[in-house]
Coordinates of C-alpha atoms and ligand atoms in Angstrom, one line a residue:
M1 CA 129.4 156.4 162.1
R2 CA 126.0 155.1 163.2
P3 CA 123.8 157.6 165.1
I4 CA 123.2 156.8 168.8
A5 CA 119.7 156.6 170.5
I6 CA 119.0 156.3 174.2
I7 CA 115.7 154.6 174.9
T8 CA 114.5 154.8 178.5
G9 CA 112.2 151.9 179.7
A10 CA 113.5 149.4 177.1
T11 CA 112.9 146.3 179.2
A12 CA 109.3 146.0 177.9
G13 CA 106.6 147.4 175.6
F14 CA 107.3 150.5 173.4
G15 CA 110.8 150.9 174.7
R16 CA 111.9 147.4 173.9
A17 CA 110.2 147.5 170.4
T18 CA 111.8 150.9 169.7
A19 CA 115.3 149.6 170.6
E20 CA 114.9 146.7 168.3
T21 CA 113.4 148.8 165.5
L22 CA 116.1 151.5 165.7
A23 CA 118.9 148.9 165.9
R24 CA 117.5 147.2 162.7
S25 CA 117.6 150.6 161.1
E26 CA 120.8 152.6 161.4
F27 CA 121.2 153.2 165.1
D28 CA 123.4 152.0 167.9
V29 CA 121.3 152.0 171.0
V30 CA 121.6 152.6 174.8
I31 CA 118.9 150.7 176.6
T32 CA 117.8 151.5 180.1
G33 CA 115.4 150.2 182.8
R34 CA 115.5 148.7 186.3
R35 CA 115.4 145.0 185.3
T36 CA 119.0 144.1 184.5
E37 CA 118.2 140.5 183.3
K38 CA 115.8 141.9 180.7
L39 CA 118.3 144.4 179.5
E40 CA 121.0 141.8 179.2
S41 CA 118.8 139.4 177.2
L42 CA 117.7 142.3 174.9
E43 CA 121.3 143.5 174.5
E44 CA 122.3 139.9 173.4
E45 CA 119.3 139.6 171.1
I46 CA 119.9 143.0 169.4
R47 CA 123.6 142.3 168.9
S48 CA 123.1 138.9 167.4
K49 CA 120.1 139.9 165.1
T50 CA 121.2 143.3 163.9
G51 CA 124.9 143.8 164.5
A52 CA 124.2 147.1 166.2
D53 CA 126.3 148.2 169.1
V54 CA 124.3 148.2 172.4
L55 CA 125.0 149.6 175.8
S56 CA 122.8 148.7 178.8
L57 CA 122.4 150.9 181.8
T58 CA 120.4 149.7 184.8
F59 CA 118.9 152.5 186.9
D60 CA 115.7 153.7 188.5
I61 CA 114.8 156.9 186.7
R62 CA 113.2 158.3 189.9
D63 CA 116.7 158.3 191.5
Q64 CA 118.4 161.5 190.4
E65 CA 121.9 160.3 191.6
A66 CA 121.5 157.0 189.8
V67 CA 120.5 158.7 186.6
K68 CA 123.6 160.8 186.9
Q69 CA 125.9 157.9 187.6
A70 CA 124.4 156.0 184.6
C71 CA 124.9 159.0 182.2
D72 CA 128.5 159.3 183.5
K73 CA 129.1 155.9 181.8
L74 CA 128.4 157.4 178.4
K75 CA 132.0 157.7 177.4
G76 CA 133.8 157.8 174.0
K77 CA 131.3 157.5 171.1
W78 CA 128.4 157.1 173.5
E79 CA 128.8 160.7 174.6
N80 CA 127.4 161.9 171.3
V81 CA 123.7 161.1 171.7
D82 CA 121.7 161.9 168.7
V83 CA 118.2 160.8 169.9
L84 CA 116.8 160.6 173.5
V85 CA 113.5 158.7 173.6
N86 CA 111.8 159.6 177.0
N87 CA 109.6 156.5 177.3
A88 CA 110.0 155.1 180.8
G89 CA 106.7 155.5 182.6
L90 CA 103.7 153.9 184.1
A91 CA 100.2 154.2 185.4
A92 CA 99.7 152.9 189.0
G93 CA 96.1 152.2 190.0
L94 CA 92.8 153.5 188.7
S95 CA 90.6 155.3 191.2
H96 CA 88.5 158.3 191.9
I97 CA 90.5 161.3 193.2
H98 CA 89.0 161.0 196.7
E99 CA 90.0 157.3 196.9
G100 CA 93.5 157.7 195.4
V101 CA 96.6 156.0 196.8
V102 CA 99.2 158.7 197.5
D103 CA 102.2 156.3 197.0
D104 CA 100.8 155.5 193.5
W105 CA 100.6 159.3 192.8
E106 CA 104.2 159.8 193.9
Q107 CA 105.4 156.9 191.8
M108 CA 103.7 158.3 188.7
I109 CA 104.9 161.9 189.2
D110 CA 108.4 160.8 190.1
T111 CA 108.7 158.5 187.1
N112 CA 106.7 160.1 184.3
I113 CA 107.6 163.8 185.0
K114 CA 110.7 164.0 187.3
G115 CA 112.5 161.1 185.8
L116 CA 112.0 162.5 182.3
L117 CA 113.4 165.8 183.5
Y118 CA 116.4 164.3 185.2
I119 CA 117.7 162.5 182.1
T120 CA 116.8 165.3 179.7
R121 CA 118.8 167.7 181.9
L122 CA 121.9 165.5 181.6
I123 CA 121.6 164.6 177.9
S124 CA 120.4 167.8 176.3
P125 CA 123.5 170.0 177.0
G126 CA 125.6 167.7 174.7
M127 CA 123.0 168.1 172.0
V128 CA 123.0 171.9 172.4
K129 CA 126.9 171.9 172.3
R130 CA 126.8 169.9 169.1
R131 CA 123.8 171.8 167.7
K132 CA 122.3 168.4 166.9
G133 CA 119.8 166.2 168.5
H134 CA 116.3 165.0 168.8
I135 CA 114.2 164.4 172.0
V136 CA 111.1 162.2 171.7
N137 CA 108.7 162.3 174.6
I138 CA 106.2 159.6 175.0
G139 CA 102.9 161.2 176.0
S140 CA 99.5 159.7 175.7
V141 CA 95.9 160.3 174.6
A142 CA 95.6 160.7 178.4
G143 CA 97.7 163.9 177.9
K144 CA 95.1 165.2 175.5
E145 CA 91.9 164.5 177.4
A146 CA 91.0 163.5 180.9
Y147 CA 89.1 160.3 181.8
E148 CA 87.3 159.0 184.9
K149 CA 89.7 157.7 187.5
G150 CA 92.7 158.7 185.4
N151 CA 93.4 161.9 187.4
V152 CA 97.1 161.7 188.4
Y153 CA 98.2 159.6 185.4
V154 CA 96.3 162.1 183.2
A155 CA 98.1 165.0 185.0
T156 CA 101.5 163.5 184.3
K157 CA 100.7 163.1 180.6
F158 CA 99.3 166.6 180.4
A159 CA 102.6 167.7 182.0
I160 CA 104.5 165.9 179.2
D161 CA 102.4 167.6 176.6
G162 CA 103.3 171.0 178.2
L163 CA 106.9 170.1 178.7
T164 CA 107.3 169.0 175.1
Q165 CA 106.0 172.3 173.8
A166 CA 108.2 174.2 176.2
M167 CA 111.3 172.2 175.4
R168 CA 110.7 172.9 171.7
I169 CA 110.6 176.6 172.4
D170 CA 113.8 176.5 174.5
L171 CA 115.8 174.3 172.1
V172 CA 114.7 175.6 168.7
E173 CA 117.5 178.1 168.6
H174 CA 120.0 175.3 169.2
G175 CA 118.8 173.2 166.3
I176 CA 117.3 170.5 168.5
K177 CA 114.2 168.7 167.4
V178 CA 111.5 167.8 169.9
T179 CA 108.6 165.5 169.3
A180 CA 105.7 164.1 171.3
I181 CA 104.3 160.7 170.4
N182 CA 100.9 160.1 172.0
P183 CA 99.5 156.6 171.8
G184 CA 96.0 155.4 172.6
A185 CA 95.4 151.9 174.1
A186 CA 98.4 149.6 173.4
E187 CA 98.8 146.1 174.7
T188 CA 102.2 146.1 176.5
E189 CA 102.9 145.4 180.2
F190 CA 101.2 148.8 180.9
S191 CA 97.9 147.4 182.3
L192 CA 99.5 144.6 184.2
V193 CA 101.6 147.3 185.9
R194 CA 98.6 149.6 186.4
F195 CA 96.6 146.7 188.1
K196 CA 99.7 145.6 190.1
G197 CA 100.0 142.1 188.5
D198 CA 96.3 141.3 188.2
Q199 CA 96.4 139.6 184.7
E200 CA 92.6 139.2 184.6
E201 CA 92.0 143.0 185.1
A202 CA 94.7 143.8 182.6
D203 CA 93.3 141.5 179.9
K204 CA 89.9 143.2 180.2
V205 CA 91.4 146.4 179.0
Y206 CA 92.1 144.9 175.6
D207 CA 89.1 142.6 175.4
G208 CA 87.0 142.7 172.2
F209 CA 89.0 145.0 170.0
T210 CA 92.4 145.2 168.4
P211 CA 94.7 147.6 170.4
L212 CA 97.9 149.1 169.2
Y213 CA 101.0 147.0 169.5
A214 CA 104.4 148.2 170.6
E215 CA 105.7 147.9 167.1
D216 CA 103.2 150.4 165.8
I217 CA 104.7 153.1 168.2
A218 CA 108.3 152.0 167.4
E219 CA 107.6 152.6 163.7
A220 CA 106.1 156.1 164.4
I221 CA 109.2 157.0 166.5
L222 CA 111.5 155.7 163.7
F223 CA 109.5 157.8 161.2
A224 CA 109.8 160.9 163.3
I225 CA 113.5 160.7 163.9
T226 CA 114.4 159.9 160.3
R227 CA 112.8 163.0 158.6
P228 CA 115.1 165.3 156.7
P229 CA 116.9 168.0 158.8
H230 CA 114.4 170.8 157.9
V231 CA 111.4 168.7 159.1
N232 CA 110.2 168.3 162.7
I233 CA 107.2 166.2 163.7
D234 CA 105.9 168.2 166.6
D235 CA 103.1 165.9 167.8
M236 CA 101.5 162.6 166.8
L237 CA 98.3 161.1 168.3
I238 CA 98.1 157.4 167.3
M239 CA 95.0 155.5 168.2
P240 CA 93.6 152.0 167.6
T241 CA 91.0 152.2 164.8
S242 CA 88.3 151.1 167.3
Q243 CA 89.2 153.8 169.8
A244 CA 87.8 157.3 169.1
R245 CA 88.5 158.8 172.6
S246 CA 90.1 157.6 175.8
R247 CA 86.9 155.8 176.9
K248 CA 85.1 155.4 173.6
I249 CA 86.2 152.0 172.4
V250 CA 84.1 149.8 170.1
R251 CA 84.3 146.2 171.4
K252 CA 82.8 143.2 169.7
Ligands
NDP1 P1 105.5 148.8 179.8 O1 105.0 148.6 181.2 O2 105.4 147.7 178.9 O3 107.0 149.4 179.8 C1 107.3 150.5 180.7 C2 108.8 150.7 180.7 O4 109.1 151.7 181.6 C3 109.5 149.4 181.2 O5 110.7 149.2 180.4 C4 110.0 149.8 182.6 O6 111.2 149.2 183.0 C5 110.2 151.3 182.5 N1 110.0 151.9 183.8 C6 109.0 152.1 184.6 N2 109.3 152.6 185.8 C7 110.6 152.9 185.7 C8 111.5 153.4 186.6 N3 111.2 153.9 187.9 N4 112.8 153.5 186.3 C9 113.2 153.1 185.1 N5 112.4 152.6 184.1 C10 111.1 152.5 184.5 O7 104.6 150.0 179.3 P2 104.5 150.8 177.9 O8 105.5 150.3 177.0 O9 103.1 150.7 177.5 O10 104.7 152.3 178.4 C11 105.8 153.1 177.9 C12 105.3 154.5 177.9 O11 104.2 154.7 177.1 C13 104.9 155.0 179.3 O12 105.4 156.3 179.5 C14 103.4 155.0 179.2 O13 102.8 156.0 180.1 C15 103.2 155.4 177.8 N6 101.9 155.0 177.2 C16 101.4 153.7 177.2 C17 100.2 153.4 176.6 C18 99.6 152.0 176.6 O14 98.4 151.9 176.4 N7 100.4 151.0 176.7 C19 99.4 154.4 175.8 C20 100.0 155.7 175.9 C21 101.2 156.0 176.5 P3 111.6 148.5 184.3 O15 110.3 147.9 184.9 O16 112.6 147.4 184.0 O17 112.2 149.6 185.1
8X3_2 C1 97.8 154.9 178.4 C2 96.4 155.0 177.7 O1 94.0 155.5 178.0 O2 95.0 153.9 179.5 O3 98.4 156.2 178.4 O4 95.5 156.2 179.8 S1 95.2 155.1 178.8

């Protein structure tokens, strides 16, 4: 039987690439996000290209009840989740702390921290019961070092760093693996979302250097979850070659 991976935030970026990469490998995949049309077209594409089994679940990860209702649909073989990739997340805005937008802060905290917790709380008991499973949290270089105007986004990613370490301590005795994957600048929909649809601002982020691509992170996730049973990858920090720190990027 093929192992099962749930990937949150699979309608774009890292999540989409991870769903495709895992399906091309040995996994059946559960793909989630808010945009049903994107999930439906990805489901169709993965099925036709890879033959993997796919289940799409549309929900807003900030809505605890919606997360519960979606997880209730994991019946039959889908109950036995082997891998949870906690990827859904965003940065909203970029401003100094005294000029920050409180709605943006709440969206980031509710998605990046609380959403991750809601789904982990529902999926991890099955892993504990089966004494088998792997949780992969997508952190960031922003969870390793602060940068100007990053404040609340940085705080959510520091929280993920702390949570990943704490989850590993809580789950080690149950045989569950926990990994953090921390990317540097990657060209996805991330900056378009951060700048609320301003394509010109988003393009500036990746101007003059080669950023990471979603596939680079998908390959790292695949590597982490296919190590032998005695090996856990605790933490990976993956940067573009031209980026030495959050705000040290060599541009041509
Ligand atoms: P994208 O914007 O391309 O993808 C984000 C995904 O998250 C989408 O599928 C989106 O789905 C989903 N998502 C966002 N909000 C919600 C929500 N409320 N409920 C459910 N799903 C949601 O960005 P990336 O692929 O770049 O980002 C993925 C993760 O990687 C994030 O956690 C981000 O912080 C992190 N990261 C990104 C980096 C980068 O430079 N790109 C670097 C380091 C970390 P939908 O809109 O359909 O709901
Ligand atoms: C995304 C990378 O540097 O824009 O986590 O915060 S950064």
